[in-house]
Amino acid sequence: MFQLAVIGNPIEHSLSPQIHARFAESLGLCVNYQKLLAPLDQFESTARQFLASAQGANVTVPFKQQAFDLCDQLTPEAKLAGAVNTLWQQNDLLFGDNTDGKGLIKALDQAGFSLRGKKVVLIGAGGAARGALGPLLAEAPSELCLVNRTQSKAKALSDDFAEFSEGTRLHACSITDLSGEFDLVINASSSSLSGAPLELPANFSAKQAMDMMYSKASGETAFTRQMQALGAQTSDGLLMLINQAALSFERWCGKAPKLDQIDFSFLRGDH
Ligand code: NDP
């Protein structure tokens, strides 16, 4: 039996146990994946105690940075992201990976979107944007424009990743300076939590738009609705969530879930 968990605060809303249960079922593996609520000042003790007798744990808000700081060994993705969402212990050493960025790329790929040579906008400069940047640049878009409510953070992110941007015009700009048509806009900010649209300039549009936030009920968020009105094809973050989970599962259990053979429609609707 694989013992797994997701550690966060709050954690009640997490869909991860249901997603991992489907992975295990589809592969004929025996997995117990639980939700662990860590008190805000006790992430380290909660994680270490669980991992002493478990195969691995996911880490979610607000502990990804703390998880990064605790690790003895990090994957290149975790190092670049400065955050860890996947933990496991081996020979008394704590290992950390970040599967969010690769999960995003896989989700875009499954939605039929190729990034190579494309003009892309990334909104947000928090943990999710930082985790996405390395994997996005590795796909060689022609332009990657970083936009954030607090502009100085987008500029800092652009500076931090300049050395990985060969072949891509990586730059930060203000939301009001966005102009013309982009191939893809990704919302890696929490703006949709408020239900309010972003203040986008009138001459901005995009062919495709993805909100990392997901909506259980309809698959639509404030951002996807806003971009649909501008003519974009849209998706929420559910496919990204499933893909980052699959990468963690493979890391711990040694088998990759075959996502095209699993029906995830149960994740939509009230439950
Ligand atoms: P952080 O708290 O680290 O960053 C939040 C970001 O959102 C900041 O850039 C912040 O800007 C911006 N922001 C917050 N409120 C608003 C607003 N009202 N208008 C415009 N910008 C705003 O969060 P994360 O980066 O960890 O997560 C961001 C989103 O991505 C969340 O919705 C999360 O659920 C989602 N996510 C989805 C995943 C998936 O698998 N689908 C995986 C990881 C994250 P400022 O710097 O100005 O404060």
CSV table of C-alpha atoms and ligand atoms in Angstrom, one decimal:
chain,number,residue,atom,x,y,z
A,1,MET,CA,0.0,0.0,0.0
A,2,PHE,CA,1.4,3.4,-1.0
A,3,GLN,CA,0.8,6.0,1.7
A,4,LEU,CA,0.5,9.5,0.2
A,5,ALA,CA,-1.0,12.8,1.2
A,6,VAL,CA,-1.4,16.5,0.3
A,7,ILE,CA,-0.4,18.9,3.0
A,8,GLY,CA,-1.8,22.4,3.1
A,9,ASN,CA,-3.8,25.0,5.0
A,10,PRO,CA,-6.7,25.1,4.2
A,11,ILE,CA,-7.0,21.7,2.6
A,12,GLU,CA,-10.6,20.7,2.8
A,13,HIS,CA,-11.3,21.9,-0.8
A,14,SER,CA,-8.5,19.7,-2.3
A,15,LEU,CA,-9.5,17.4,-5.2
A,16,SER,CA,-6.1,15.6,-5.1
A,17,PRO,CA,-7.3,12.5,-3.1
A,18,GLN,CA,-10.0,11.8,-5.7
A,19,ILE,CA,-7.6,12.3,-8.6
A,20,HIS,CA,-5.0,10.0,-7.1
A,21,ALA,CA,-7.6,7.4,-6.3
A,22,ARG,CA,-8.5,7.3,-10.0
A,23,PHE,CA,-4.8,7.0,-11.0
A,24,ALA,CA,-4.4,4.1,-8.5
A,25,GLU,CA,-7.6,2.3,-9.7
A,26,SER,CA,-6.6,2.6,-13.3
A,27,LEU,CA,-3.2,1.0,-12.7
A,28,GLY,CA,-4.4,-1.6,-10.2
A,29,LEU,CA,-2.3,-0.1,-7.4
A,30,CYS,CA,-3.2,0.1,-3.7
A,31,VAL,CA,-2.9,3.8,-2.6
A,32,ASN,CA,-4.1,5.6,0.5
A,33,TYR,CA,-4.0,9.3,-0.3
A,34,GLN,CA,-5.1,11.6,2.5
A,35,LYS,CA,-5.6,15.3,3.1
A,36,LEU,CA,-3.3,16.6,5.9
A,37,LEU,CA,-4.1,20.0,7.5
A,38,ALA,CA,-0.8,21.4,8.9
A,39,PRO,CA,-1.1,24.2,11.4
A,40,LEU,CA,0.5,27.4,9.8
A,41,ASP,CA,3.5,27.2,12.1
A,42,GLN,CA,3.9,23.4,12.0
A,43,PHE,CA,4.5,22.5,8.3
A,44,GLU,CA,8.0,21.0,8.9
A,45,SER,CA,6.9,18.7,11.8
A,46,THR,CA,3.8,17.6,9.9
A,47,ALA,CA,5.7,16.8,6.8
A,48,ARG,CA,8.6,15.0,8.5
A,49,GLN,CA,6.3,12.9,10.7
A,50,PHE,CA,4.2,11.8,7.7
A,51,LEU,CA,7.1,11.1,5.4
A,52,ALA,CA,8.9,9.0,8.0
A,53,SER,CA,6.5,6.1,7.1
A,54,ALA,CA,5.1,7.2,3.7
A,55,GLN,CA,6.1,7.2,0.0
A,56,GLY,CA,5.4,10.9,-0.6
A,57,ALA,CA,3.4,14.0,-0.2
A,58,ASN,CA,2.1,16.9,-2.3
A,59,VAL,CA,2.5,20.4,-0.8
A,60,THR,CA,0.0,23.2,-1.5
A,61,VAL,CA,-0.8,26.7,-0.4
A,62,PRO,CA,0.9,28.2,1.6
A,63,PHE,CA,3.8,25.8,2.2
A,64,LYS,CA,5.5,25.3,-1.2
A,65,GLN,CA,8.3,27.8,-0.4
A,66,GLN,CA,8.8,26.2,3.1
A,67,ALA,CA,9.0,22.8,1.5
A,68,PHE,CA,11.7,24.1,-0.9
A,69,ASP,CA,13.7,25.4,2.0
A,70,LEU,CA,13.5,22.0,3.8
A,71,CYS,CA,14.8,19.8,1.0
A,72,ASP,CA,18.2,18.2,0.9
A,73,GLN,CA,18.0,17.5,-2.8
A,74,LEU,CA,16.0,19.4,-5.5
A,75,THR,CA,15.1,18.6,-9.1
A,76,PRO,CA,16.1,21.2,-11.7
A,77,GLU,CA,12.4,22.2,-12.0
A,78,ALA,CA,12.1,22.8,-8.3
A,79,LYS,CA,15.4,24.8,-8.2
A,80,LEU,CA,14.1,27.0,-11.0
A,81,ALA,CA,10.7,27.4,-9.5
A,82,GLY,CA,12.0,28.2,-6.0
A,83,ALA,CA,9.1,26.1,-4.7
A,84,VAL,CA,8.3,22.4,-4.1
A,85,ASN,CA,4.9,20.7,-4.6
A,86,THR,CA,6.2,17.1,-4.4
A,87,LEU,CA,8.2,15.6,-1.5
A,88,TRP,CA,9.6,12.1,-0.8
A,89,GLN,CA,12.2,10.7,1.5
A,90,GLN,CA,15.1,8.4,0.6
A,91,ASN,CA,18.0,7.3,2.7
A,92,ASP,CA,17.1,9.9,5.3
A,93,LEU,CA,17.3,12.7,2.7
A,94,LEU,CA,14.3,14.8,1.8
A,95,PHE,CA,13.8,15.2,-2.0
A,96,GLY,CA,11.7,17.9,-3.7
A,97,ASP,CA,10.3,18.4,-7.2
A,98,ASN,CA,7.9,20.9,-8.7
A,99,THR,CA,5.5,19.4,-11.2
A,100,ASP,CA,3.3,22.5,-11.7
A,101,GLY,CA,5.1,23.9,-14.7
A,102,LYS,CA,5.5,20.6,-16.6
A,103,GLY,CA,1.8,19.9,-15.8
A,104,LEU,CA,0.9,23.2,-17.4
A,105,ILE,CA,2.9,22.3,-20.6
A,106,LYS,CA,1.3,18.8,-20.8
A,107,ALA,CA,-2.2,20.3,-20.3
A,108,LEU,CA,-1.5,22.8,-23.2
A,109,ASP,CA,-0.2,20.0,-25.3
A,110,GLN,CA,-3.3,17.8,-24.7
A,111,ALA,CA,-5.4,20.8,-25.6
A,112,GLY,CA,-3.6,20.8,-29.0
A,113,PHE,CA,-1.5,24.0,-28.3
A,114,SER,CA,2.1,24.1,-29.3
A,115,LEU,CA,4.1,27.0,-27.8
A,116,ARG,CA,7.0,27.0,-30.2
A,117,GLY,CA,7.3,30.4,-32.0
A,118,LYS,CA,4.1,31.7,-30.4
A,119,LYS,CA,3.4,35.0,-28.7
A,120,VAL,CA,2.4,34.4,-25.1
A,121,VAL,CA,1.3,36.5,-22.2
A,122,LEU,CA,1.7,35.2,-18.6
A,123,ILE,CA,-0.3,37.1,-16.0
A,124,GLY,CA,0.9,36.9,-12.4
A,125,ALA,CA,4.2,36.8,-10.6
A,126,GLY,CA,3.5,34.5,-7.6
A,127,GLY,CA,4.5,30.9,-7.1
A,128,ALA,CA,2.5,29.5,-10.0
A,129,ALA,CA,3.9,32.0,-12.5
A,130,ARG,CA,7.5,31.3,-11.3
A,131,GLY,CA,6.9,27.5,-11.5
A,132,ALA,CA,5.6,27.9,-15.1
A,133,LEU,CA,8.3,30.2,-16.4
A,134,GLY,CA,11.2,27.7,-16.9
A,135,PRO,CA,9.0,25.0,-18.6
A,136,LEU,CA,7.4,27.7,-20.8
A,137,LEU,CA,10.7,29.1,-21.9
A,138,ALA,CA,11.9,25.6,-22.7
A,139,GLU,CA,9.2,25.3,-25.3
A,140,ALA,CA,10.7,28.3,-27.2
A,141,PRO,CA,7.8,30.8,-27.7
A,142,SER,CA,8.9,33.8,-29.8
A,143,GLU,CA,7.7,36.2,-27.1
A,144,LEU,CA,6.8,35.9,-23.5
A,145,CYS,CA,5.3,39.0,-21.9
A,146,LEU,CA,5.0,39.0,-18.1
A,147,VAL,CA,2.3,41.1,-16.5
A,148,ASN,CA,1.4,41.5,-12.9
A,149,ARG,CA,-0.7,43.7,-10.7
A,150,THR,CA,2.5,44.7,-8.8
A,151,GLN,CA,4.6,45.5,-11.8
A,152,SER,CA,8.0,45.4,-10.0
A,153,LYS,CA,7.4,41.7,-9.3
A,154,ALA,CA,7.0,40.9,-13.0
A,155,LYS,CA,10.2,42.8,-13.8
A,156,ALA,CA,12.1,40.9,-11.1
A,157,LEU,CA,10.8,37.6,-12.6
A,158,SER,CA,11.8,38.7,-16.1
A,159,ASP,CA,15.3,39.5,-14.8
A,160,ASP,CA,15.6,36.2,-12.8
A,161,PHE,CA,14.8,34.1,-15.9
A,162,ALA,CA,16.7,36.2,-18.5
A,163,GLU,CA,19.5,33.6,-18.7
A,164,PHE,CA,17.0,30.9,-19.7
A,165,SER,CA,15.3,33.0,-22.5
A,166,GLU,CA,17.5,32.4,-25.5
A,167,GLY,CA,15.4,32.6,-28.6
A,168,THR,CA,12.5,34.2,-26.7
A,169,ARG,CA,11.8,37.9,-26.3
A,170,LEU,CA,11.2,37.8,-22.5
A,171,HIS,CA,10.0,41.1,-21.0
A,172,ALA,CA,7.7,42.6,-18.4
A,173,CYS,CA,5.1,45.1,-19.3
A,174,SER,CA,2.2,46.8,-17.6
A,175,ILE,CA,-1.3,45.4,-18.3
A,176,THR,CA,-2.3,48.7,-19.9
A,177,ASP,CA,0.5,48.4,-22.4
A,178,LEU,CA,-0.7,45.0,-23.7
A,179,SER,CA,-1.6,45.6,-27.3
A,180,GLY,CA,-2.4,43.5,-30.4
A,181,GLU,CA,-3.2,39.9,-30.8
A,182,PHE,CA,-1.4,37.2,-28.9
A,183,ASP,CA,-1.5,33.4,-29.5
A,184,LEU,CA,-2.0,32.5,-25.9
A,185,VAL,CA,-2.6,34.3,-22.6
A,186,ILE,CA,-2.2,32.3,-19.3
A,187,ASN,CA,-3.7,33.7,-16.1
A,188,ALA,CA,-1.4,32.5,-13.3
A,189,SER,CA,-2.8,35.2,-10.9
A,190,SER,CA,-5.5,34.7,-8.4
A,191,SER,CA,-7.6,37.4,-10.0
A,192,SER,CA,-10.6,35.0,-10.7
A,193,LEU,CA,-11.0,34.3,-7.0
A,194,SER,CA,-12.7,37.7,-6.7
A,195,GLY,CA,-15.0,37.0,-9.6
A,196,ALA,CA,-14.0,40.3,-11.2
A,197,PRO,CA,-12.5,40.8,-14.7
A,198,LEU,CA,-9.0,42.1,-15.3
A,199,GLU,CA,-8.7,45.6,-16.7
A,200,LEU,CA,-7.5,44.7,-20.2
A,201,PRO,CA,-6.9,47.4,-22.9
A,202,ALA,CA,-9.4,47.6,-25.7
A,203,ASN,CA,-7.0,46.5,-28.4
A,204,PHE,CA,-5.7,43.4,-26.7
A,205,SER,CA,-6.9,39.9,-27.8
A,206,ALA,CA,-5.7,36.3,-27.8
A,207,LYS,CA,-6.6,33.2,-29.8
A,208,GLN,CA,-6.3,31.0,-26.7
A,209,ALA,CA,-6.7,31.7,-23.0
A,210,MET,CA,-6.1,29.5,-20.0
A,211,ASP,CA,-6.9,30.3,-16.3
A,212,MET,CA,-4.8,28.2,-13.9
A,213,MET,CA,-7.7,28.6,-11.4
A,214,TYR,CA,-10.3,25.9,-12.0
A,215,SER,CA,-14.0,25.9,-11.6
A,216,LYS,CA,-15.6,22.7,-10.4
A,217,ALA,CA,-19.1,23.7,-11.5
A,218,SER,CA,-18.8,24.9,-15.0
A,219,GLY,CA,-15.1,25.0,-16.1
A,220,GLU,CA,-15.5,28.8,-16.5
A,221,THR,CA,-13.9,31.5,-14.4
A,222,ALA,CA,-14.1,35.3,-14.5
A,223,PHE,CA,-11.1,35.3,-16.7
A,224,THR,CA,-12.2,32.6,-19.2
A,225,ARG,CA,-15.6,34.4,-19.5
A,226,GLN,CA,-13.8,37.7,-20.1
A,227,MET,CA,-11.5,36.2,-22.8
A,228,GLN,CA,-14.4,34.3,-24.5
A,229,ALA,CA,-16.0,37.7,-25.0
A,230,LEU,CA,-12.8,38.8,-26.8
A,231,GLY,CA,-13.0,35.8,-29.1
A,232,ALA,CA,-10.5,33.4,-27.4
A,233,GLN,CA,-10.9,29.7,-27.0
A,234,THR,CA,-10.6,29.1,-23.3
A,235,SER,CA,-9.9,26.5,-20.6
A,236,ASP,CA,-9.6,26.5,-16.8
A,237,GLY,CA,-6.8,24.9,-14.8
A,238,LEU,CA,-8.4,21.4,-14.2
A,239,LEU,CA,-6.3,19.7,-16.9
A,240,MET,CA,-3.1,21.3,-15.4
A,241,LEU,CA,-4.1,20.1,-12.0
A,242,ILE,CA,-4.6,16.5,-13.2
A,243,ASN,CA,-1.3,16.6,-15.1
A,244,GLN,CA,0.8,17.9,-12.2
A,245,ALA,CA,-0.8,15.2,-10.0
A,246,ALA,CA,0.1,12.5,-12.6
A,247,LEU,CA,3.7,13.6,-12.6
A,248,SER,CA,3.9,13.4,-8.8
A,249,PHE,CA,2.1,10.0,-8.8
A,250,GLU,CA,4.6,8.6,-11.3
A,251,ARG,CA,7.5,9.9,-9.2
A,252,TRP,CA,6.3,8.1,-6.1
A,253,CYS,CA,4.7,4.9,-7.5
A,254,GLY,CA,6.9,4.4,-10.6
A,255,LYS,CA,4.0,4.1,-13.0
A,256,ALA,CA,2.5,6.9,-15.2
A,257,PRO,CA,-1.3,7.1,-15.2
A,258,LYS,CA,-2.8,6.8,-18.7
A,259,LEU,CA,-4.9,10.0,-18.5
A,260,ASP,CA,-6.7,9.3,-21.8
A,261,GLN,CA,-8.2,6.1,-20.3
A,262,ILE,CA,-9.6,7.8,-17.1
A,263,ASP,CA,-12.9,9.6,-17.0
A,264,PHE,CA,-12.4,12.8,-14.9
A,265,SER,CA,-15.9,14.2,-15.5
A,266,PHE,CA,-16.7,13.4,-11.9
A,267,LEU,CA,-14.5,16.4,-10.9
A,268,ARG,CA,-17.0,18.8,-12.4
A,269,GLY,CA,-20.3,19.6,-10.6
A,270,ASP,CA,-21.1,19.9,-6.9
A,271,HIS,CA,-19.5,17.3,-4.6
B,1,NDP,P1,0.4,33.5,-5.1
B,1,NDP,O1,-0.4,34.0,-3.9
B,1,NDP,O2,1.8,33.1,-5.0
B,1,NDP,O3,0.4,34.7,-6.2
B,1,NDP,C1,-0.8,35.4,-6.5
B,1,NDP,C2,-0.7,36.3,-7.8
B,1,NDP,O4,-1.9,36.8,-8.2
B,1,NDP,C3,0.2,37.5,-7.6
B,1,NDP,O5,0.9,37.7,-8.8
B,1,NDP,C4,-0.8,38.6,-7.3
B,1,NDP,O6,-0.3,39.9,-7.7
B,1,NDP,C5,-1.9,38.2,-8.2
B,1,NDP,N1,-3.2,38.7,-7.8
B,1,NDP,C6,-3.9,38.4,-6.7
B,1,NDP,N2,-5.1,38.9,-6.7
B,1,NDP,C7,-5.2,39.6,-7.9
B,1,NDP,C8,-6.2,40.4,-8.5
B,1,NDP,N3,-7.4,40.7,-7.9
B,1,NDP,N4,-6.0,41.0,-9.7
B,1,NDP,C9,-4.8,40.8,-10.3
B,1,NDP,N5,-3.8,40.0,-9.8
B,1,NDP,C10,-4.0,39.4,-8.6
B,1,NDP,O7,-0.5,32.4,-5.8
B,1,NDP,P2,0.0,31.2,-6.8
B,1,NDP,O8,0.9,31.8,-7.7
B,1,NDP,O9,0.4,30.1,-6.0
B,1,NDP,O10,-1.4,30.8,-7.5
B,1,NDP,C11,-2.0,31.6,-8.5
B,1,NDP,C12,-3.3,30.9,-9.1
B,1,NDP,O11,-2.8,29.8,-9.8
B,1,NDP,C13,-4.3,30.5,-8.0
B,1,NDP,O12,-5.6,30.7,-8.5
B,1,NDP,C14,-4.1,29.0,-7.9
B,1,NDP,O13,-5.2,28.3,-7.6
B,1,NDP,C15,-3.6,28.7,-9.3
B,1,NDP,N6,-2.8,27.4,-9.4
B,1,NDP,C16,-3.3,26.4,-10.2
B,1,NDP,C17,-2.6,25.2,-10.3
B,1,NDP,C18,-3.2,24.1,-11.1
B,1,NDP,O14,-2.7,23.0,-11.1
B,1,NDP,N7,-4.3,24.3,-11.9
B,1,NDP,C19,-1.3,25.0,-9.7
B,1,NDP,C20,-0.8,26.2,-9.0
B,1,NDP,C21,-1.6,27.3,-8.8
B,1,NDP,P3,0.5,40.8,-6.7
B,1,NDP,O15,2.0,40.4,-6.9
B,1,NDP,O16,0.2,42.2,-7.2
B,1,NDP,O17,0.0,40.5,-5.3
